Amino acid sequence: GAGVSQSPSNKVTEKGKDVELRCDPISGHTALYWYRQSLGQGLEFLIYFQGNSAPDKSGLPSDRFSAERTGGSVSTLTIQRTQQEDSAVYLCASSLSPATNEKLFFGSGTQLSVL
Amino acid sequence: AQSVTQPDIHITVSEGASLELRCNYSYGATPYLFWYVQSPGQGLQLLLKYFSGDTLVQGIKGFEAEFKRSQSSFNLRKPSVHWSDAAEYFCAVVGQAGTALIFGKGTTLSVSS
């Protein structure tokens, strides 16, 4: 596609429910990143994929968070038993290769609100 | 692991005045450094990056940044700020190859007339 696409753009859920956030990277981009942006917290790194594997998942805040990537393309971030503190904008980014050499292209994000 | 600090949460600059946004990094070797900008309602956009070589790098929209190893800094500068520069600015660092890009908490720039 022309850019990184994320869906849904907005998600409102009740505390305790599970949510799935989707990211479609730019075609041909092998590296994919998930970040979380909260007010005053900047961009918090969650997980990074190279192809279908995740060399760095150190940023996932708890075992309620998981992510997968299939076919070296689409990625899904799943949050189980959502809590109010999970409310944030979840950003996905992709790049041709790991970030040392290539700039990241960001999606518009998913605004998650947990009531 | 690498980390980055942006000491200023919010800065206000008069239109036409010069700008400097501070960024300090922590990494044992020479890192790869970036500045990104996020304008209201828009996604993140790369302003400039430093990998090696000349320590003064030029970016888009008239921005530049200087890498100073002795100070572990990578400050962003612009000689004359325009109202359209009002945005949130993020410094970011990558350490060793194959690791993720780590962002600072950002500096919000307001431009007064």
PDB file of C-alpha atoms in Angstrom:
ATOM      1  CA  GLY A   1       0.000   0.000   0.000  1.00  0.00           C
ATOM      2  CA  ALA A   2       0.869   3.657  -0.116  1.00  0.00           C
ATOM      3  CA  GLY A   3       1.502   3.888   3.601  1.00  0.00           C
ATOM      4  CA  VAL A   4       1.237   2.073   6.903  1.00  0.00           C
ATOM      5  CA  SER A   5      -2.383   1.310   7.613  1.00  0.00           C
ATOM      6  CA  GLN A   6      -3.792   0.691  11.084  1.00  0.00           C
ATOM      7  CA  SER A   7      -7.236  -0.457  12.073  1.00  0.00           C
ATOM      8  CA  PRO A   8      -9.422   0.384  13.759  1.00  0.00           C
ATOM      9  CA  SER A   9      -8.599   4.070  14.057  1.00  0.00           C
ATOM     10  CA  ASN A  10     -10.585   4.249  17.276  1.00  0.00           C
ATOM     11  CA  LYS A  11     -11.565   1.515  19.710  1.00  0.00           C
ATOM     12  CA  VAL A  12     -13.646   1.883  22.831  1.00  0.00           C
ATOM     13  CA  THR A  13     -13.849  -1.160  25.049  1.00  0.00           C
ATOM     14  CA  GLU A  14     -14.881  -2.145  28.522  1.00  0.00           C
ATOM     15  CA  LYS A  15     -12.397  -3.053  31.199  1.00  0.00           C
ATOM     16  CA  GLY A  16     -11.651  -6.766  31.108  1.00  0.00           C
ATOM     17  CA  LYS A  17     -12.382  -7.266  27.411  1.00  0.00           C
ATOM     18  CA  ASP A  18      -9.789  -8.373  24.859  1.00  0.00           C
ATOM     19  CA  VAL A  19      -8.869  -6.177  21.880  1.00  0.00           C
ATOM     20  CA  GLU A  20      -6.982  -6.754  18.650  1.00  0.00           C
ATOM     21  CA  LEU A  21      -5.212  -3.981  16.814  1.00  0.00           C
ATOM     22  CA  ARG A  22      -4.099  -4.472  13.232  1.00  0.00           C
ATOM     23  CA  CYS A  23      -1.185  -3.065  11.264  1.00  0.00           C
ATOM     24  CA  ASP A  24      -0.592  -3.329   7.517  1.00  0.00           C
ATOM     25  CA  PRO A  25       2.972  -2.195   6.779  1.00  0.00           C
ATOM     26  CA  ILE A  26       4.246  -0.783   3.533  1.00  0.00           C
ATOM     27  CA  SER A  27       4.721  -3.564   1.010  1.00  0.00           C
ATOM     28  CA  GLY A  28       8.254  -4.913   1.064  1.00  0.00           C
ATOM     29  CA  HIS A  29       9.135  -3.500   4.475  1.00  0.00           C
ATOM     30  CA  THR A  30      10.717  -6.257   6.529  1.00  0.00           C
ATOM     31  CA  ALA A  31      10.903  -4.429   9.849  1.00  0.00           C
ATOM     32  CA  LEU A  32       7.755  -3.620  11.846  1.00  0.00           C
ATOM     33  CA  TYR A  33       7.459  -1.852  15.176  1.00  0.00           C
ATOM     34  CA  TRP A  34       4.725  -1.262  17.722  1.00  0.00           C
ATOM     35  CA  TYR A  35       4.790   1.751  20.013  1.00  0.00           C
ATOM     36  CA  ARG A  36       2.381   3.161  22.578  1.00  0.00           C
ATOM     37  CA  GLN A  37       1.906   6.890  22.994  1.00  0.00           C
ATOM     38  CA  SER A  38       0.394   8.250  26.188  1.00  0.00           C
ATOM     39  CA  LEU A  39       0.154  11.860  27.297  1.00  0.00           C
ATOM     40  CA  GLY A  40       3.444  12.887  28.846  1.00  0.00           C
ATOM     41  CA  GLN A  41       5.065   9.518  28.197  1.00  0.00           C
ATOM     42  CA  GLY A  42       6.275   9.986  24.658  1.00  0.00           C
ATOM     43  CA  LEU A  43       6.556   6.950  22.448  1.00  0.00           C
ATOM     44  CA  GLU A  44       6.997   3.788  24.442  1.00  0.00           C
ATOM     45  CA  PHE A  45       8.560   0.906  22.506  1.00  0.00           C
ATOM     46  CA  LEU A  46       6.571  -2.330  22.710  1.00  0.00           C
ATOM     47  CA  ILE A  47       7.888  -4.876  20.198  1.00  0.00           C
ATOM     48  CA  TYR A  48       9.894  -5.104  17.015  1.00  0.00           C
ATOM     49  CA  PHE A  49       9.587  -7.657  14.212  1.00  0.00           C
ATOM     50  CA  GLN A  50      12.124  -8.567  11.575  1.00  0.00           C
ATOM     51  CA  GLY A  51      10.176 -10.697   9.144  1.00  0.00           C
ATOM     52  CA  ASN A  52       7.929 -12.917  11.227  1.00  0.00           C
ATOM     53  CA  SER A  53      10.226 -13.151  14.217  1.00  0.00           C
ATOM     54  CA  ALA A  54      10.439 -10.731  17.117  1.00  0.00           C
ATOM     55  CA  PRO A  55      14.087 -10.124  18.098  1.00  0.00           C
ATOM     56  CA  ASP A  56      13.040  -7.581  20.691  1.00  0.00           C
ATOM     57  CA  LYS A  57       9.833  -7.793  22.673  1.00  0.00           C
ATOM     58  CA  SER A  58      11.281  -6.215  25.772  1.00  0.00           C
ATOM     59  CA  GLY A  59       8.804  -3.350  25.764  1.00  0.00           C
ATOM     60  CA  LEU A  60       5.632  -5.370  26.213  1.00  0.00           C
ATOM     61  CA  PRO A  61       4.375  -4.142  29.601  1.00  0.00           C
ATOM     62  CA  SER A  62       2.818  -7.402  30.808  1.00  0.00           C
ATOM     63  CA  ASP A  63       1.819 -10.883  29.723  1.00  0.00           C
ATOM     64  CA  ARG A  64      -1.572  -9.469  28.761  1.00  0.00           C
ATOM     65  CA  PHE A  65       0.136  -8.008  25.697  1.00  0.00           C
ATOM     66  CA  SER A  66       1.136 -10.154  22.733  1.00  0.00           C
ATOM     67  CA  ALA A  67       1.802  -9.608  19.062  1.00  0.00           C
ATOM     68  CA  GLU A  68       2.308 -11.685  15.994  1.00  0.00           C
ATOM     69  CA  ARG A  69       3.219 -11.146  12.395  1.00  0.00           C
ATOM     70  CA  THR A  70       2.341 -13.489   9.593  1.00  0.00           C
ATOM     71  CA  GLY A  71       3.670 -13.749   6.059  1.00  0.00           C
ATOM     72  CA  GLY A  72       6.180 -11.030   6.806  1.00  0.00           C
ATOM     73  CA  SER A  73       3.386  -8.540   6.433  1.00  0.00           C
ATOM     74  CA  VAL A  74       0.336  -7.904   8.622  1.00  0.00           C
ATOM     75  CA  SER A  75       0.809  -7.700  12.368  1.00  0.00           C
ATOM     76  CA  THR A  76      -1.731  -7.953  15.155  1.00  0.00           C
ATOM     77  CA  LEU A  77      -1.262  -6.589  18.664  1.00  0.00           C
ATOM     78  CA  THR A  78      -3.555  -8.259  21.180  1.00  0.00           C
ATOM     79  CA  ILE A  79      -4.334  -6.931  24.626  1.00  0.00           C
ATOM     80  CA  GLN A  80      -6.141  -9.333  26.912  1.00  0.00           C
ATOM     81  CA  ARG A  81      -8.263  -8.332  29.905  1.00  0.00           C
ATOM     82  CA  THR A  82      -7.827  -4.641  29.145  1.00  0.00           C
ATOM     83  CA  GLN A  83      -7.263  -2.203  31.989  1.00  0.00           C
ATOM     84  CA  GLN A  84      -7.877   1.533  32.086  1.00  0.00           C
ATOM     85  CA  GLU A  85      -4.140   2.193  32.060  1.00  0.00           C
ATOM     86  CA  ASP A  86      -3.996   0.548  28.627  1.00  0.00           C
ATOM     87  CA  SER A  87      -5.793   3.578  27.181  1.00  0.00           C
ATOM     88  CA  ALA A  88      -3.393   5.204  24.711  1.00  0.00           C
ATOM     89  CA  VAL A  89      -2.629   5.617  21.035  1.00  0.00           C
ATOM     90  CA  TYR A  90      -0.992   2.506  19.633  1.00  0.00           C
ATOM     91  CA  LEU A  91       1.310   3.294  16.729  1.00  0.00           C
ATOM     92  CA  CYS A  92       2.727   0.925  14.176  1.00  0.00           C
ATOM     93  CA  ALA A  93       5.716   1.694  11.993  1.00  0.00           C
ATOM     94  CA  SER A  94       7.599  -0.129   9.276  1.00  0.00           C
ATOM     95  CA  SER A  95      10.922   0.235   7.539  1.00  0.00           C
ATOM     96  CA  LEU A  96      12.767  -1.466   4.706  1.00  0.00           C
ATOM     97  CA  SER A  97      15.344  -2.805   7.128  1.00  0.00           C
ATOM     98  CA  PRO A  98      16.188  -2.378  10.789  1.00  0.00           C
ATOM     99  CA  ALA A  99      16.181   1.180  12.034  1.00  0.00           C
ATOM    100  CA  THR A 100      19.907   1.688  11.866  1.00  0.00           C
ATOM    101  CA  ASN A 101      19.767   2.330   8.179  1.00  0.00           C
ATOM    102  CA  GLU A 102      16.282   3.250   7.205  1.00  0.00           C
ATOM    103  CA  LYS A 103      13.730   5.714   8.414  1.00  0.00           C
ATOM    104  CA  LEU A 104      10.492   4.537   9.936  1.00  0.00           C
ATOM    105  CA  PHE A 105       7.140   5.176   8.327  1.00  0.00           C
ATOM    106  CA  PHE A 106       4.383   5.522  10.895  1.00  0.00           C
ATOM    107  CA  GLY A 107       0.698   4.746  10.676  1.00  0.00           C
ATOM    108  CA  SER A 108      -1.942   7.084  12.039  1.00  0.00           C
ATOM    109  CA  GLY A 109      -2.439   4.926  15.095  1.00  0.00           C
ATOM    110  CA  THR A 110      -5.304   3.294  16.960  1.00  0.00           C
ATOM    111  CA  GLN A 111      -6.791   5.351  19.784  1.00  0.00           C
ATOM    112  CA  LEU A 112      -7.750   2.826  22.452  1.00  0.00           C
ATOM    113  CA  SER A 113     -10.075   3.890  25.235  1.00  0.00           C
ATOM    114  CA  VAL A 114     -10.788   1.464  28.064  1.00  0.00           C
ATOM    115  CA  LEU A 115     -13.824   2.419  30.116  1.00  0.00           C
TER     116      LEU A 115
ATOM    117  CA  ALA B   1      20.684  -0.680  26.536  1.00  0.00           C
ATOM    118  CA  GLN B   2      20.396   2.626  24.802  1.00  0.00           C
ATOM    119  CA  SER B   3      18.227   5.441  26.130  1.00  0.00           C
ATOM    120  CA  VAL B   4      17.469   9.046  25.308  1.00  0.00           C
ATOM    121  CA  THR B   5      16.500  12.036  27.430  1.00  0.00           C
ATOM    122  CA  GLN B   6      14.796  15.217  26.324  1.00  0.00           C
ATOM    123  CA  PRO B   7      15.116  17.573  29.296  1.00  0.00           C
ATOM    124  CA  ASP B   8      12.559  20.125  28.130  1.00  0.00           C
ATOM    125  CA  ILE B   9       8.907  19.095  28.172  1.00  0.00           C
ATOM    126  CA  HIS B  10       7.584  22.332  26.680  1.00  0.00           C
ATOM    127  CA  ILE B  11       9.283  25.275  24.983  1.00  0.00           C
ATOM    128  CA  THR B  12       7.759  28.503  23.655  1.00  0.00           C
ATOM    129  CA  VAL B  13       9.621  30.503  21.024  1.00  0.00           C
ATOM    130  CA  SER B  14       8.651  33.700  19.247  1.00  0.00           C
ATOM    131  CA  GLU B  15       8.146  33.459  15.524  1.00  0.00           C
ATOM    132  CA  GLY B  16      11.379  34.352  13.758  1.00  0.00           C
ATOM    133  CA  ALA B  17      13.533  33.549  16.776  1.00  0.00           C
ATOM    134  CA  SER B  18      16.074  30.754  16.853  1.00  0.00           C
ATOM    135  CA  LEU B  19      15.353  27.362  18.345  1.00  0.00           C
ATOM    136  CA  GLU B  20      17.382  24.688  20.087  1.00  0.00           C
ATOM    137  CA  LEU B  21      15.839  21.488  21.412  1.00  0.00           C
ATOM    138  CA  ARG B  22      18.026  19.367  23.646  1.00  0.00           C
ATOM    139  CA  CYS B  23      18.606  15.642  23.420  1.00  0.00           C
ATOM    140  CA  ASN B  24      21.005  13.504  25.443  1.00  0.00           C
ATOM    141  CA  TYR B  25      21.594   9.837  24.782  1.00  0.00           C
ATOM    142  CA  SER B  26      23.096   6.971  26.679  1.00  0.00           C
ATOM    143  CA  TYR B  27      24.971   4.300  24.753  1.00  0.00           C
ATOM    144  CA  GLY B  28      28.464   2.866  25.019  1.00  0.00           C
ATOM    145  CA  ALA B  29      29.441   3.261  21.397  1.00  0.00           C
ATOM    146  CA  THR B  30      28.435   5.672  18.660  1.00  0.00           C
ATOM    147  CA  PRO B  31      24.685   5.418  18.293  1.00  0.00           C
ATOM    148  CA  TYR B  32      22.443   6.112  15.364  1.00  0.00           C
ATOM    149  CA  LEU B  33      20.441   9.254  16.186  1.00  0.00           C
ATOM    150  CA  PHE B  34      17.223  10.652  14.790  1.00  0.00           C
ATOM    151  CA  TRP B  35      14.824  13.553  15.201  1.00  0.00           C
ATOM    152  CA  TYR B  36      11.144  13.077  14.389  1.00  0.00           C
ATOM    153  CA  VAL B  37       8.320  15.626  14.400  1.00  0.00           C
ATOM    154  CA  GLN B  38       4.647  15.034  15.108  1.00  0.00           C
ATOM    155  CA  SER B  39       2.369  17.850  14.035  1.00  0.00           C
ATOM    156  CA  PRO B  40      -1.144  18.109  15.470  1.00  0.00           C
ATOM    157  CA  GLY B  41      -3.354  15.432  13.954  1.00  0.00           C
ATOM    158  CA  GLN B  42      -0.548  14.079  11.808  1.00  0.00           C
ATOM    159  CA  GLY B  43       1.775  11.143  11.966  1.00  0.00           C
ATOM    160  CA  LEU B  44       5.451  11.150  12.848  1.00  0.00           C
ATOM    161  CA  GLN B  45       7.841  12.426  10.209  1.00  0.00           C
ATOM    162  CA  LEU B  46      11.611  12.027  10.087  1.00  0.00           C
ATOM    163  CA  LEU B  47      13.441  15.370  10.230  1.00  0.00           C
ATOM    164  CA  LEU B  48      17.018  14.144  10.080  1.00  0.00           C
ATOM    165  CA  LYS B  49      19.363  11.359  11.097  1.00  0.00           C
ATOM    166  CA  TYR B  50      22.989  10.852  12.062  1.00  0.00           C
ATOM    167  CA  PHE B  51      24.889   7.650  11.423  1.00  0.00           C
ATOM    168  CA  SER B  52      28.531   8.686  11.021  1.00  0.00           C
ATOM    169  CA  GLY B  53      30.774  11.258   9.395  1.00  0.00           C
ATOM    170  CA  ASP B  54      30.077  14.967   9.575  1.00  0.00           C
ATOM    171  CA  THR B  55      28.702  15.735  13.024  1.00  0.00           C
ATOM    172  CA  LEU B  56      26.463  18.518  11.721  1.00  0.00           C
ATOM    173  CA  VAL B  57      23.553  17.088   9.786  1.00  0.00           C
ATOM    174  CA  GLN B  58      20.964  18.940   7.764  1.00  0.00           C
ATOM    175  CA  GLY B  59      17.344  17.912   7.637  1.00  0.00           C
ATOM    176  CA  ILE B  60      14.085  18.931   6.118  1.00  0.00           C
ATOM    177  CA  LYS B  61      12.220  22.181   6.835  1.00  0.00           C
ATOM    178  CA  GLY B  62      15.448  24.054   7.608  1.00  0.00           C
ATOM    179  CA  PHE B  63      16.375  22.004  10.692  1.00  0.00           C
ATOM    180  CA  GLU B  64      19.855  20.852  11.593  1.00  0.00           C
ATOM    181  CA  ALA B  65      21.346  18.872  14.440  1.00  0.00           C
ATOM    182  CA  GLU B  66      24.838  18.492  15.815  1.00  0.00           C
ATOM    183  CA  PHE B  67      26.251  15.297  17.293  1.00  0.00           C
ATOM    184  CA  LYS B  68      28.619  15.963  20.186  1.00  0.00           C
ATOM    185  CA  ARG B  69      30.194  12.783  21.477  1.00  0.00           C
ATOM    186  CA  SER B  70      31.858  14.502  24.446  1.00  0.00           C
ATOM    187  CA  GLN B  71      28.466  15.687  25.689  1.00  0.00           C
ATOM    188  CA  SER B  72      26.426  12.670  24.533  1.00  0.00           C
ATOM    189  CA  SER B  73      24.119  15.147  22.864  1.00  0.00           C
ATOM    190  CA  PHE B  74      22.281  15.559  19.590  1.00  0.00           C
ATOM    191  CA  ASN B  75      20.546  18.929  19.817  1.00  0.00           C
ATOM    192  CA  LEU B  76      18.138  20.123  17.155  1.00  0.00           C
ATOM    193  CA  ARG B  77      18.376  23.689  15.890  1.00  0.00           C
ATOM    194  CA  LYS B  78      16.617  26.052  13.532  1.00  0.00           C
ATOM    195  CA  PRO B  79      17.761  29.641  12.933  1.00  0.00           C
ATOM    196  CA  SER B  80      14.288  31.134  12.426  1.00  0.00           C
ATOM    197  CA  VAL B  81      11.119  29.458  13.640  1.00  0.00           C
ATOM    198  CA  HIS B  82       7.855  29.632  11.706  1.00  0.00           C
ATOM    199  CA  TRP B  83       4.390  29.272  13.221  1.00  0.00           C
ATOM    200  CA  SER B  84       3.983  26.010  11.310  1.00  0.00           C
ATOM    201  CA  ASP B  85       6.863  24.509  13.316  1.00  0.00           C
ATOM    202  CA  ALA B  86       4.606  24.219  16.369  1.00  0.00           C
ATOM    203  CA  ALA B  87       4.559  20.489  17.041  1.00  0.00           C
ATOM    204  CA  GLU B  88       5.970  17.779  19.246  1.00  0.00           C
ATOM    205  CA  TYR B  89       9.573  16.799  18.598  1.00  0.00           C
ATOM    206  CA  PHE B  90      11.069  13.444  19.448  1.00  0.00           C
ATOM    207  CA  CYS B  91      14.705  12.468  19.625  1.00  0.00           C
ATOM    208  CA  ALA B  92      15.411   8.774  19.065  1.00  0.00           C
ATOM    209  CA  VAL B  93      18.358   6.422  19.258  1.00  0.00           C
ATOM    210  CA  VAL B  94      19.286   2.999  17.964  1.00  0.00           C
ATOM    211  CA  GLY B  95      22.236   1.185  19.421  1.00  0.00           C
ATOM    212  CA  GLN B  96      23.494  -2.036  17.973  1.00  0.00           C
ATOM    213  CA  ALA B  97      22.175  -3.339  14.706  1.00  0.00           C
ATOM    214  CA  GLY B  98      18.920  -5.212  14.896  1.00  0.00           C
ATOM    215  CA  THR B  99      17.642  -3.417  17.969  1.00  0.00           C
ATOM    216  CA  ALA B 100      14.656  -1.148  18.067  1.00  0.00           C
ATOM    217  CA  LEU B 101      14.438   2.607  17.819  1.00  0.00           C
ATOM    218  CA  ILE B 102      13.981   4.116  21.286  1.00  0.00           C
ATOM    219  CA  PHE B 103      12.306   7.506  21.597  1.00  0.00           C
ATOM    220  CA  GLY B 104      12.559  10.233  24.192  1.00  0.00           C
ATOM    221  CA  LYS B 105       9.439  11.570  25.862  1.00  0.00           C
ATOM    222  CA  GLY B 106       9.278  14.501  23.467  1.00  0.00           C
ATOM    223  CA  THR B 107       9.389  18.286  23.600  1.00  0.00           C
ATOM    224  CA  THR B 108       6.318  20.298  22.722  1.00  0.00           C
ATOM    225  CA  LEU B 109       7.148  23.456  20.802  1.00  0.00           C
ATOM    226  CA  SER B 110       4.765  26.401  20.862  1.00  0.00           C
ATOM    227  CA  VAL B 111       5.352  29.391  18.601  1.00  0.00           C
ATOM    228  CA  SER B 112       4.129  32.800  19.701  1.00  0.00           C
ATOM    229  CA  SER B 113       3.479  35.702  17.346  1.00  0.00           C
TER     230      SER B 113
END
